[in-house]
Coordinates of C-alpha atoms and ligand atoms in Angstrom, one line a residue:
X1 CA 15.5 -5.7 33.2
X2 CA 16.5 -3.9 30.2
X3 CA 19.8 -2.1 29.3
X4 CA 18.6 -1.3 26.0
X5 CA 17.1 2.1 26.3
X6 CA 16.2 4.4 22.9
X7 CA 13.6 6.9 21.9
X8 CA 11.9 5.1 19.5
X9 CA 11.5 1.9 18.8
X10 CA 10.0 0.8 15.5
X11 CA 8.6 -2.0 14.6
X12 CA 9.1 -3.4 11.1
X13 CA 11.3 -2.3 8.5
X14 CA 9.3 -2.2 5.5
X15 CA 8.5 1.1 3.5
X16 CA 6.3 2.6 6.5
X17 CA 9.0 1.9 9.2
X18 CA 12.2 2.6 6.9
X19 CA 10.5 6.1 6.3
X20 CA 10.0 6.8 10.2
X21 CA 13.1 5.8 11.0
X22 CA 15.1 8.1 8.4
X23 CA 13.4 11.0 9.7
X24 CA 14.1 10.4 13.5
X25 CA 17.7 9.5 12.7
X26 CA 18.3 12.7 10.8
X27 CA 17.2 14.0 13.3
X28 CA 19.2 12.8 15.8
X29 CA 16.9 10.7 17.9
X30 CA 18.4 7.1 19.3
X31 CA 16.3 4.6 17.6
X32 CA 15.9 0.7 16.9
X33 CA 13.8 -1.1 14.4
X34 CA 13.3 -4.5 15.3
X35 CA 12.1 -6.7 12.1
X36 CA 10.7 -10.2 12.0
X37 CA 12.4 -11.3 9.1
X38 CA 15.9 -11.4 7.3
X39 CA 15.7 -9.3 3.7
X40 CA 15.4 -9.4 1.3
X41 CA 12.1 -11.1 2.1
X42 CA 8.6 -11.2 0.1
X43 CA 5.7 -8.7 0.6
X44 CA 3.0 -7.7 -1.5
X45 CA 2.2 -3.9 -2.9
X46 CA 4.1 -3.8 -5.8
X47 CA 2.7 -0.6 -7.3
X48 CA 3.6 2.6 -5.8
X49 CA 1.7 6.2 -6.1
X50 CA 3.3 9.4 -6.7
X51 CA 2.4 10.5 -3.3
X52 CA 4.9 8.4 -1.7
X53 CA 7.5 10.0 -3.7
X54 CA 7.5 13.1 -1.5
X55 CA 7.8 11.0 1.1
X56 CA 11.5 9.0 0.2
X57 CA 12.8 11.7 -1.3
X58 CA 12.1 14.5 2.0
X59 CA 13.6 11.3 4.5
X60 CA 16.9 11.3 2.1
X61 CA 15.7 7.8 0.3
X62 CA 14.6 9.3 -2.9
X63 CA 18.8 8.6 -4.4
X64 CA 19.5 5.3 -3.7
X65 CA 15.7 4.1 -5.4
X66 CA 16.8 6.0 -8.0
X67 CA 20.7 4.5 -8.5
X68 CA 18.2 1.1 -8.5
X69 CA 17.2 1.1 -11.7
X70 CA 12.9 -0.5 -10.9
X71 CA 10.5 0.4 -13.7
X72 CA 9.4 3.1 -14.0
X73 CA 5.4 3.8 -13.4
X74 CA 3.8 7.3 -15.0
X75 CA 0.2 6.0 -15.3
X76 CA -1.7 3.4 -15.3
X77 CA -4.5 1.3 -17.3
X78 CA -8.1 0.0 -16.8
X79 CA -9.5 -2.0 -19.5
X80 CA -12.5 -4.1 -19.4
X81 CA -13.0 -6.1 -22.7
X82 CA -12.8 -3.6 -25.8
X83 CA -12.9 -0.5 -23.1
X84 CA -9.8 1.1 -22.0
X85 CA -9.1 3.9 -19.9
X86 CA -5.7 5.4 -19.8
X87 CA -4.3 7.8 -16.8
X88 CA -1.4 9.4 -17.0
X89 CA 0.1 10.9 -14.1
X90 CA 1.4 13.9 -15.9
X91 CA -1.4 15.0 -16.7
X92 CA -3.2 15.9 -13.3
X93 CA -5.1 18.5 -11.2
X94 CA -2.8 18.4 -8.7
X95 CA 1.1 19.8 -8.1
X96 CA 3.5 17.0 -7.6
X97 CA 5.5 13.8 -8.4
X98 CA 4.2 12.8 -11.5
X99 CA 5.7 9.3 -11.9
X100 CA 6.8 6.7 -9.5
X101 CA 8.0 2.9 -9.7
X102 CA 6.2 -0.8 -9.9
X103 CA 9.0 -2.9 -7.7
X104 CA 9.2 -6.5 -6.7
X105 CA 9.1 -5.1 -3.3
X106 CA 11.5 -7.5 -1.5
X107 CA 14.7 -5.5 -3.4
X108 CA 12.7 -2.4 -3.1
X109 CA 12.7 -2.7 0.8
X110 CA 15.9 -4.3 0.5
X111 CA 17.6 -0.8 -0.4
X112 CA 15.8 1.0 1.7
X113 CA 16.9 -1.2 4.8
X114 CA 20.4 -1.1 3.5
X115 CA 20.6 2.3 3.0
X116 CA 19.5 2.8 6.5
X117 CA 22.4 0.4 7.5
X118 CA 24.6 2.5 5.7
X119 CA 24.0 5.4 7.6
X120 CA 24.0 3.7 10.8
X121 CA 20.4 3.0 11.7
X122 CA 20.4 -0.1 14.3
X123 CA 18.0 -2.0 12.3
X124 CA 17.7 -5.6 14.4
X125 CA 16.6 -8.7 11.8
X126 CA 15.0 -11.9 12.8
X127 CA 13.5 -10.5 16.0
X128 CA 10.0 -10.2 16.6
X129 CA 8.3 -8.4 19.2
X130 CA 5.9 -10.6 21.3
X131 CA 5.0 -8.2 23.8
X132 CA 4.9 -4.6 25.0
X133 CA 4.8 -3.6 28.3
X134 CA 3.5 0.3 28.8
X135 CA 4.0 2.4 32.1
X136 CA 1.0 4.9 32.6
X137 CA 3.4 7.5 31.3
X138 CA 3.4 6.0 28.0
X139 CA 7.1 4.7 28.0
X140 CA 7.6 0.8 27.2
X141 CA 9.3 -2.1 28.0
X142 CA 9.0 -4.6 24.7
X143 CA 9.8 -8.3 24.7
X144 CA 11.6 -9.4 21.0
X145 CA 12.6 -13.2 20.7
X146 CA 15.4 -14.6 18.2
X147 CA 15.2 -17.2 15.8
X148 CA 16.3 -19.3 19.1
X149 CA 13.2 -18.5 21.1
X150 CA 15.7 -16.2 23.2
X151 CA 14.5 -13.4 24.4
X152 CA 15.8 -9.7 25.7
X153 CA 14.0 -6.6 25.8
X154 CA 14.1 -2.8 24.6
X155 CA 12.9 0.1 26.5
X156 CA 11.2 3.3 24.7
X157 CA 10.4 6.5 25.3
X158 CA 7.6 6.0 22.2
X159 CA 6.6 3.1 19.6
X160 CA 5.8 3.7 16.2
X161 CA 4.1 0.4 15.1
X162 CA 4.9 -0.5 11.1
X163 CA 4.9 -3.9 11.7
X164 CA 2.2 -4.3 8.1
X165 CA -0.3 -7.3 8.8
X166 CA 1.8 -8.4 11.8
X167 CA -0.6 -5.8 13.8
X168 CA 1.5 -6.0 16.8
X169 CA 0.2 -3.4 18.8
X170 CA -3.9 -3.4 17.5
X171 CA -3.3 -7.8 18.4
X172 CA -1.6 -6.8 21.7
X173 CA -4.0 -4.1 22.8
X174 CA -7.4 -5.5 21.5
X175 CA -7.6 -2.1 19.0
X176 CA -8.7 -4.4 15.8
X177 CA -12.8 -3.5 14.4
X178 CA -14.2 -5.4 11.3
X179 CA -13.5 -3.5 8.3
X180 CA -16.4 -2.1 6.6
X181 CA -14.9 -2.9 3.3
X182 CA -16.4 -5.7 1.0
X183 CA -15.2 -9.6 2.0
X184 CA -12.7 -9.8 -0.9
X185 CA -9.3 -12.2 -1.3
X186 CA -6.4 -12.0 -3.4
X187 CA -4.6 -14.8 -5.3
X188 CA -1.1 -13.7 -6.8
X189 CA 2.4 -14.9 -8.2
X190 CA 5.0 -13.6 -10.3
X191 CA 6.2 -15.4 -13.9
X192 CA 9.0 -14.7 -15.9
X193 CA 7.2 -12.8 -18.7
X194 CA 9.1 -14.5 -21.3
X195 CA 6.0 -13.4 -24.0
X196 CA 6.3 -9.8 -22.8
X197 CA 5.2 -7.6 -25.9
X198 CA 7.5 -5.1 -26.9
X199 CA 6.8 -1.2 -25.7
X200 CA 4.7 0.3 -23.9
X201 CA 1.9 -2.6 -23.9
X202 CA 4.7 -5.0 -22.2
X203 CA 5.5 -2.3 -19.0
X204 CA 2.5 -0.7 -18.2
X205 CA 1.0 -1.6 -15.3
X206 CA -2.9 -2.7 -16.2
X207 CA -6.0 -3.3 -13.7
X208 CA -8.4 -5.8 -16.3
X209 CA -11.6 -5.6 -15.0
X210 CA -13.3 -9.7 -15.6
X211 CA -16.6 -8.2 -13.9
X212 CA -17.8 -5.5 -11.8
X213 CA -16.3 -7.2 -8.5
X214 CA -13.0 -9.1 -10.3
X215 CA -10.4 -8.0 -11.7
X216 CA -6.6 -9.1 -12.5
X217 CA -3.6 -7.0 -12.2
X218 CA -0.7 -7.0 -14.0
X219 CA 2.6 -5.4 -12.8
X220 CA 5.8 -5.7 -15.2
X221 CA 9.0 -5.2 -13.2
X222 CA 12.1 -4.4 -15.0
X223 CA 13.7 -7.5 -14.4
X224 CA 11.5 -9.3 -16.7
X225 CA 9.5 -10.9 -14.2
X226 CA 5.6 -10.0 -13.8
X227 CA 3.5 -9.8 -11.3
X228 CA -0.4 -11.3 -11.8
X229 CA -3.2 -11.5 -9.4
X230 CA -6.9 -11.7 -9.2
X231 CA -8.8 -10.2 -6.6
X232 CA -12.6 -10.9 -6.3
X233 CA -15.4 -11.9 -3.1
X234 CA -14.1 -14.7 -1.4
X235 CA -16.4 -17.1 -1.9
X236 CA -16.2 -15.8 -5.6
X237 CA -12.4 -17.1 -5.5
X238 CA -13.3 -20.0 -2.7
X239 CA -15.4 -21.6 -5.4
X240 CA -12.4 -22.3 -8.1
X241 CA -11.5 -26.1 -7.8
X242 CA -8.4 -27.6 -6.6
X243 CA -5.1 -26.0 -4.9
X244 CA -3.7 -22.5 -5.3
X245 CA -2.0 -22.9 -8.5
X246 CA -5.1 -24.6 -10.4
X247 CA -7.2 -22.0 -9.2
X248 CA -4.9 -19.4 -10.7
X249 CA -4.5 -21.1 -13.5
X250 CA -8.6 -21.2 -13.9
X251 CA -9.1 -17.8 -13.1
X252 CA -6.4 -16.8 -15.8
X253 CA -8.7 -18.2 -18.6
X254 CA -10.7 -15.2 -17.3
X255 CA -8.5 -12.7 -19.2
X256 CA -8.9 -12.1 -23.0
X257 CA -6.6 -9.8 -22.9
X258 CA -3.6 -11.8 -20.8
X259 CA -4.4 -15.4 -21.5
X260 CA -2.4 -15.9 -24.4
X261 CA 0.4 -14.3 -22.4
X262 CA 0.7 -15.7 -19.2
X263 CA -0.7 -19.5 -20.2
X264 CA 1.1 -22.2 -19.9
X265 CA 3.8 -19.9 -17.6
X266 CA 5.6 -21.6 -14.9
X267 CA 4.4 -19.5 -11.5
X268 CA 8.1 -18.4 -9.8
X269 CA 6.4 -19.4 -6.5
X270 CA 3.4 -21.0 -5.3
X271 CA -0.1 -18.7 -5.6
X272 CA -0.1 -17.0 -1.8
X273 CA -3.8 -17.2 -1.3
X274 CA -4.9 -13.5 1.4
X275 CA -8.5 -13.6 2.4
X276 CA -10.4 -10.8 3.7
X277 CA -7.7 -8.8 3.6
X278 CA -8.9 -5.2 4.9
X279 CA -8.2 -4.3 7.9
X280 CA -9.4 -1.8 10.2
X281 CA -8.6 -0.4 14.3
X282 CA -10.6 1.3 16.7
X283 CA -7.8 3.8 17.1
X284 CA -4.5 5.2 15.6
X285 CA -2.6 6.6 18.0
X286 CA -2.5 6.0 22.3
X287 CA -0.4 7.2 25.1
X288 CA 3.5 6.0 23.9
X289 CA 2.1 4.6 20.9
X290 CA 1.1 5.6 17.0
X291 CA 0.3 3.0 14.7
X292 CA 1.2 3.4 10.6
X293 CA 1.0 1.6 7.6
X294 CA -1.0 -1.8 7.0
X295 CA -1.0 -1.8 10.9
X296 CA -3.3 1.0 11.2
X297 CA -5.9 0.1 7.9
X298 CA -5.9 -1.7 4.8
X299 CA -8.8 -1.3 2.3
X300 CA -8.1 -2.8 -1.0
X301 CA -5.6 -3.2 -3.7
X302 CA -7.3 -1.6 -6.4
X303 CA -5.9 1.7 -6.4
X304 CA -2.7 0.8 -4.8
X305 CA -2.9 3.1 -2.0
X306 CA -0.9 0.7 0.6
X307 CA 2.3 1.8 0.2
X308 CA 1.8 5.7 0.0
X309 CA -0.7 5.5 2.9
X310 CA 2.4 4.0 4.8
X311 CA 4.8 6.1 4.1
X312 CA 2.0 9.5 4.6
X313 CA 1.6 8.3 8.2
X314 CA 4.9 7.0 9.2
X315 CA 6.3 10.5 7.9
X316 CA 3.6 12.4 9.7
X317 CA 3.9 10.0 12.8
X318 CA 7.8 10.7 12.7
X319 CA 7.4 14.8 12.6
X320 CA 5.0 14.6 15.7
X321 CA 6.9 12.3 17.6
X322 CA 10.2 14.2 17.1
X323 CA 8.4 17.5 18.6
X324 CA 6.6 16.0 21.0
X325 CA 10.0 14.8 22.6
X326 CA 11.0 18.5 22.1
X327 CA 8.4 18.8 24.5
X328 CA 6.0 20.8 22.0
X329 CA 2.6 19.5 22.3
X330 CA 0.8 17.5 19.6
X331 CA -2.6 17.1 19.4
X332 CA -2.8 13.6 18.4
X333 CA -6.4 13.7 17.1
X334 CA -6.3 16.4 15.3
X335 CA -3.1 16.4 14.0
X336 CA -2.5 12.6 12.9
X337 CA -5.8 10.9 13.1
X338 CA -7.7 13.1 11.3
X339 CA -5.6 13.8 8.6
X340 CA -4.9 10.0 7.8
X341 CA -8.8 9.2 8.2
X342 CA -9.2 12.1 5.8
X343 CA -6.8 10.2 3.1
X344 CA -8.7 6.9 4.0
X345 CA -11.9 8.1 3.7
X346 CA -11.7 9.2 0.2
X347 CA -9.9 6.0 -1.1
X348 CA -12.6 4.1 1.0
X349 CA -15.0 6.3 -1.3
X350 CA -13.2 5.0 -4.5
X351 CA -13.3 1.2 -3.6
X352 CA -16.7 1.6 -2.3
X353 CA -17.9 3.1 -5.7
X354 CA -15.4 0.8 -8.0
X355 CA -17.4 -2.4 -6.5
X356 CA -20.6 -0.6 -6.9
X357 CA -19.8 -0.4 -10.7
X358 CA -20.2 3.4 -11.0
X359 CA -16.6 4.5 -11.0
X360 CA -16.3 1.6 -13.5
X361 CA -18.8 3.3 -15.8
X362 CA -17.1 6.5 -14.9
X363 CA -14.2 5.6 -16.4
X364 CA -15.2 3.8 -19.1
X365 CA -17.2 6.2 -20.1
X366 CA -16.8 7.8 -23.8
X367 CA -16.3 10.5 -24.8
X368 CA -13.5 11.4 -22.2
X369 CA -13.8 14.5 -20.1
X370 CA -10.3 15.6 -19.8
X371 CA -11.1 17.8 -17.0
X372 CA -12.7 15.3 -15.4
X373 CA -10.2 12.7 -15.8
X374 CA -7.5 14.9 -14.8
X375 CA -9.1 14.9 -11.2
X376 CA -9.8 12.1 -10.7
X377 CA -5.7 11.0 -12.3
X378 CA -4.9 13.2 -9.2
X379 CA -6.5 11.0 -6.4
X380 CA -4.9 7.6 -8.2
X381 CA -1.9 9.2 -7.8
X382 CA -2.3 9.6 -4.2
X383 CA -3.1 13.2 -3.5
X384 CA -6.4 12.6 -2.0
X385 CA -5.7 15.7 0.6
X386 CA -6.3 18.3 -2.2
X387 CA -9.3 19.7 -1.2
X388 CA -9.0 22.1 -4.6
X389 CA -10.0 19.0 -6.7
X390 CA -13.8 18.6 -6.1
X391 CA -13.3 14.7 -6.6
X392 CA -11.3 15.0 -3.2
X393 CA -13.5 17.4 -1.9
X394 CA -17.1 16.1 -3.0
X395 CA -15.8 12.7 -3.5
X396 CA -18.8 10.9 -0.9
X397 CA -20.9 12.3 -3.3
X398 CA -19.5 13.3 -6.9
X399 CA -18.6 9.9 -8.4
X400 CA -21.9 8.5 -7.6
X401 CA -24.0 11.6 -8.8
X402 CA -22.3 11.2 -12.3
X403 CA -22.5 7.6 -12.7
X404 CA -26.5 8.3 -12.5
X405 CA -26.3 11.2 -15.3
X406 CA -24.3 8.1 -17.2
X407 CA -27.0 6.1 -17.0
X408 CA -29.6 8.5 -17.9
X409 CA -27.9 9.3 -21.2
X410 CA -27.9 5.6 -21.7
X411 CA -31.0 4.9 -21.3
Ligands
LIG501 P1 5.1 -4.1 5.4 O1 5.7 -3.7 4.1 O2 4.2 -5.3 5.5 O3 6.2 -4.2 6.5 C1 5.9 -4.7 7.8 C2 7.2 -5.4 8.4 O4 6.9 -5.6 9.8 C3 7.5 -6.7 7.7 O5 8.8 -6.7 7.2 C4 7.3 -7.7 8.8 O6 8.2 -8.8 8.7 C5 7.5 -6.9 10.1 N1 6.8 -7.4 11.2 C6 5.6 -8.0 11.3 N2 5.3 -8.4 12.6 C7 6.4 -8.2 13.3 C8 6.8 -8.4 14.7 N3 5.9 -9.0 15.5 N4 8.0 -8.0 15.1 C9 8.9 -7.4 14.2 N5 8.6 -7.2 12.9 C10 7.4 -7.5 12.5 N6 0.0 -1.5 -1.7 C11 0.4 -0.7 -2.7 O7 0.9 0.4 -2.4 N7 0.3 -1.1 -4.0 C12 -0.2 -2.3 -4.4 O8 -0.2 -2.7 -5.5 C13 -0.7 -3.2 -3.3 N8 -1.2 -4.4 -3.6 C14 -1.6 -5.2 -2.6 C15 -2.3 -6.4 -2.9 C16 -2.8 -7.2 -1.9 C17 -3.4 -8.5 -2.2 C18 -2.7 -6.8 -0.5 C19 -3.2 -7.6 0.6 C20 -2.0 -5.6 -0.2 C21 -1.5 -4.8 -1.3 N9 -1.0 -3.6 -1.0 C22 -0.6 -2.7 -2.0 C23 -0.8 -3.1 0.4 C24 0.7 -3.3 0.8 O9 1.0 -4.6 1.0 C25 0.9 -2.6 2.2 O10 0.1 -1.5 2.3 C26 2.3 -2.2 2.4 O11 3.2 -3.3 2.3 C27 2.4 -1.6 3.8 O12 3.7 -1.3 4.2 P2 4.2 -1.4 5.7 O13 5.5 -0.8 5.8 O14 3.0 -0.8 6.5 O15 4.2 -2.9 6.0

């Protein structure tokens, strides 16, 4: 039995969990995040959305990011051979944050976590929860285990599951569907970027498309490492010879752009090779339970939505958690699942359409429609629940109905 009783029990501290739990303990709840690891430890998502912004600063963990001193991030670039296509955040259809940061994200989490500490959050490290236990009532009994294989147990009056691709709750409860996004991989390191080019070109964060389905990003952090990766179908990346650091190195040579500049690099860390990374659930939310982050859905990299989809339905799981304890009801469908399905369904939209090629030729497209780029600047910033911005609103069918006019003028 238990002796450890709180209201919520989290699970994982990264951005999604450190968000939830800094709203419930401003709020005077008793909670515990259990995490897996010891920090600072390594996770990908290394560029952030404006978006998330509003959510770290309204939790109280907008100062301490700031006191950091991680580059800065107000825009970012596409370019695909002589093509380039610039968006700056400050020049957008929607209200709001207009920059954000690009952060190796194990000191990023690494302040948020300790600024939780600092305020007395009872965050447990190097426990991981192996089971969960739910009365019909929805309250839990969950079984962590130490670095010893020892293990105790917490009891809660709710679980918000952020534990990222650890999936405890979807693995534990048979809630994981096939993702209906494309089969695609990611290969990725960080070098010190010792030929970083001076200004701008050496910061800004660029997405260089090799082909319509592969691309490489580049993400400068402002402790003069980089981050690189190529994304692409996986048998596409499968088919590169040898181990994970000559198939980097291969794939490289793809870039005119970045060749010169990365080649002949020393990789901080051996390629981490992810394969068919989206993720998907059958539900977000149960009786005791809501599921954020990476544990809920993952779609793809390219627009960097990870992190600000996190921190979007941690905050919003947070708020309806701390009045349904008030004992206000939530309508958890309404209120949670459809709003984040909303968000995801218009990234999904993007990512469908960039593999497609026609938000590709959307934004490559010359001569620029400022109107039109403004829009679309607004969902890459994150605010894809603006339903005044028609490429929010229309967005199933707006990108592809423009693509087509592209094509006509081509032809
Ligand atoms: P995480 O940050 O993964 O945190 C989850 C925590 O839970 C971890 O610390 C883990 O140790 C802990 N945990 C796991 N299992 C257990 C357990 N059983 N018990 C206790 N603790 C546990 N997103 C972006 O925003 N920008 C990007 O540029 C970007 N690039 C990406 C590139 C690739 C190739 C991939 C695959 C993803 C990328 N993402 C990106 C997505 C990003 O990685 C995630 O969306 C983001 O990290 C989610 O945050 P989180 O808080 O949900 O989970």
């Amino acid at each position: 039995m238990s002796d450890v009783h709180v209201d919520v029990l989290i699970i994982g501290a990264g951005p999604s969990g450190c968000v939830a739990a800094s709203y419930l303990h401003n709020k005077n709840l008793k909670i515990k995040v259990v995490e897996k690891n010891r920090f600072p430890r390594f996770v990908i998502g290394e560029s952030l959305l404006p978006r998330s912004m509003h959510h770290f600063e309204e939790v109280g963990l907008i100062d301490c990011l700031k006191e950091y001193g991680f580059e800065r991030k107000s825009g970012a670039r596409f370019i695909k051979g002589e093509d380039k296509c610039d968006f700056d955040f400050s020049n957008k259809h929607t209200d709001g944050w207009d920059w954000t940061w690009q952060v190796p994200r194990a000191d990023f989490d690494n302040v948020l976590a300790n600024e939780l500490i600092k305020r007395n959050v009872d965050i447990l490290f190097e426990h991981t929860v192996i089971d969960i236990i739910f009365s019909p009532d929805g309250t839990s009994e969950t079984i962590i285990e130490n670095t010893n294989k020892e293990t105790s147990s917490i009891k809660a009056k709710y679980i918000i599951d952020s534990s990222g691709f650890g999936r405890v709750i979807p693995r534990l409860l048979d809630l994981e569907k096939p993702s209906e996004a494309p089969n695609h991989s990611s290969i990725f390191t960080h070098v010190k970027d010792i030929k970083r080019p001076p200004g701008r070109e050496g910061t800004i964060i660029t997405f260089d498309v090799i082909d319509t389905q592969t691309w490489l990003w580049v993400i400068p952090f402002s402790n003069g490492v980089t981050s690189i990766g190529y994304v692409g179908p996986t048998e596409y990346l499968d088919s590169f010879k040898g181990d994970k650091t000559e198939k980097l190195t291969q794939l490289l040579k793809l870039s005119d752009h970045y060749y010169e500049r990365f080649r002949d690099l020393d990789f901080s860390f051996e390629p981490i090779h992810i394969k068919n990374y989206s993720k998907s659930v059958k539900q977000l939310y149960g009786k005791g339970y809501v599921l954020t982050g990476n544990s809920a859905e993952f779609l793809d990299p390219v627009f960097s939505s990870g992190v600000a989809f996190a921190t979007e339905s941690a905050l919003l799981a947070a708020k309806l958690i701390h009045r349904e304890l008030n004992n206000s009801p939530v309508d958890w469908e309404d209120e949670y699942s459809n709003h984040i399905k909303k968000g995801v369904n218009v990234f999904s939209t993007y990512v469908k359409e960039w593999y497609t090629g026609n938000l590709q030729d959307l934004f490559f497209h010359q001569p620029e429609n400022k109107e039109i780029k403004k829009q679309i600047c607004s969902v890459l910033a994150g605010y894809v629940w603006d339903e005044t911005n028609p490429f929010v609103k229309k967005h199933d069918k707006i990108i592809k109905n423009l693509a087509h006019l592209i094509r006509l003028e081509k032809a």
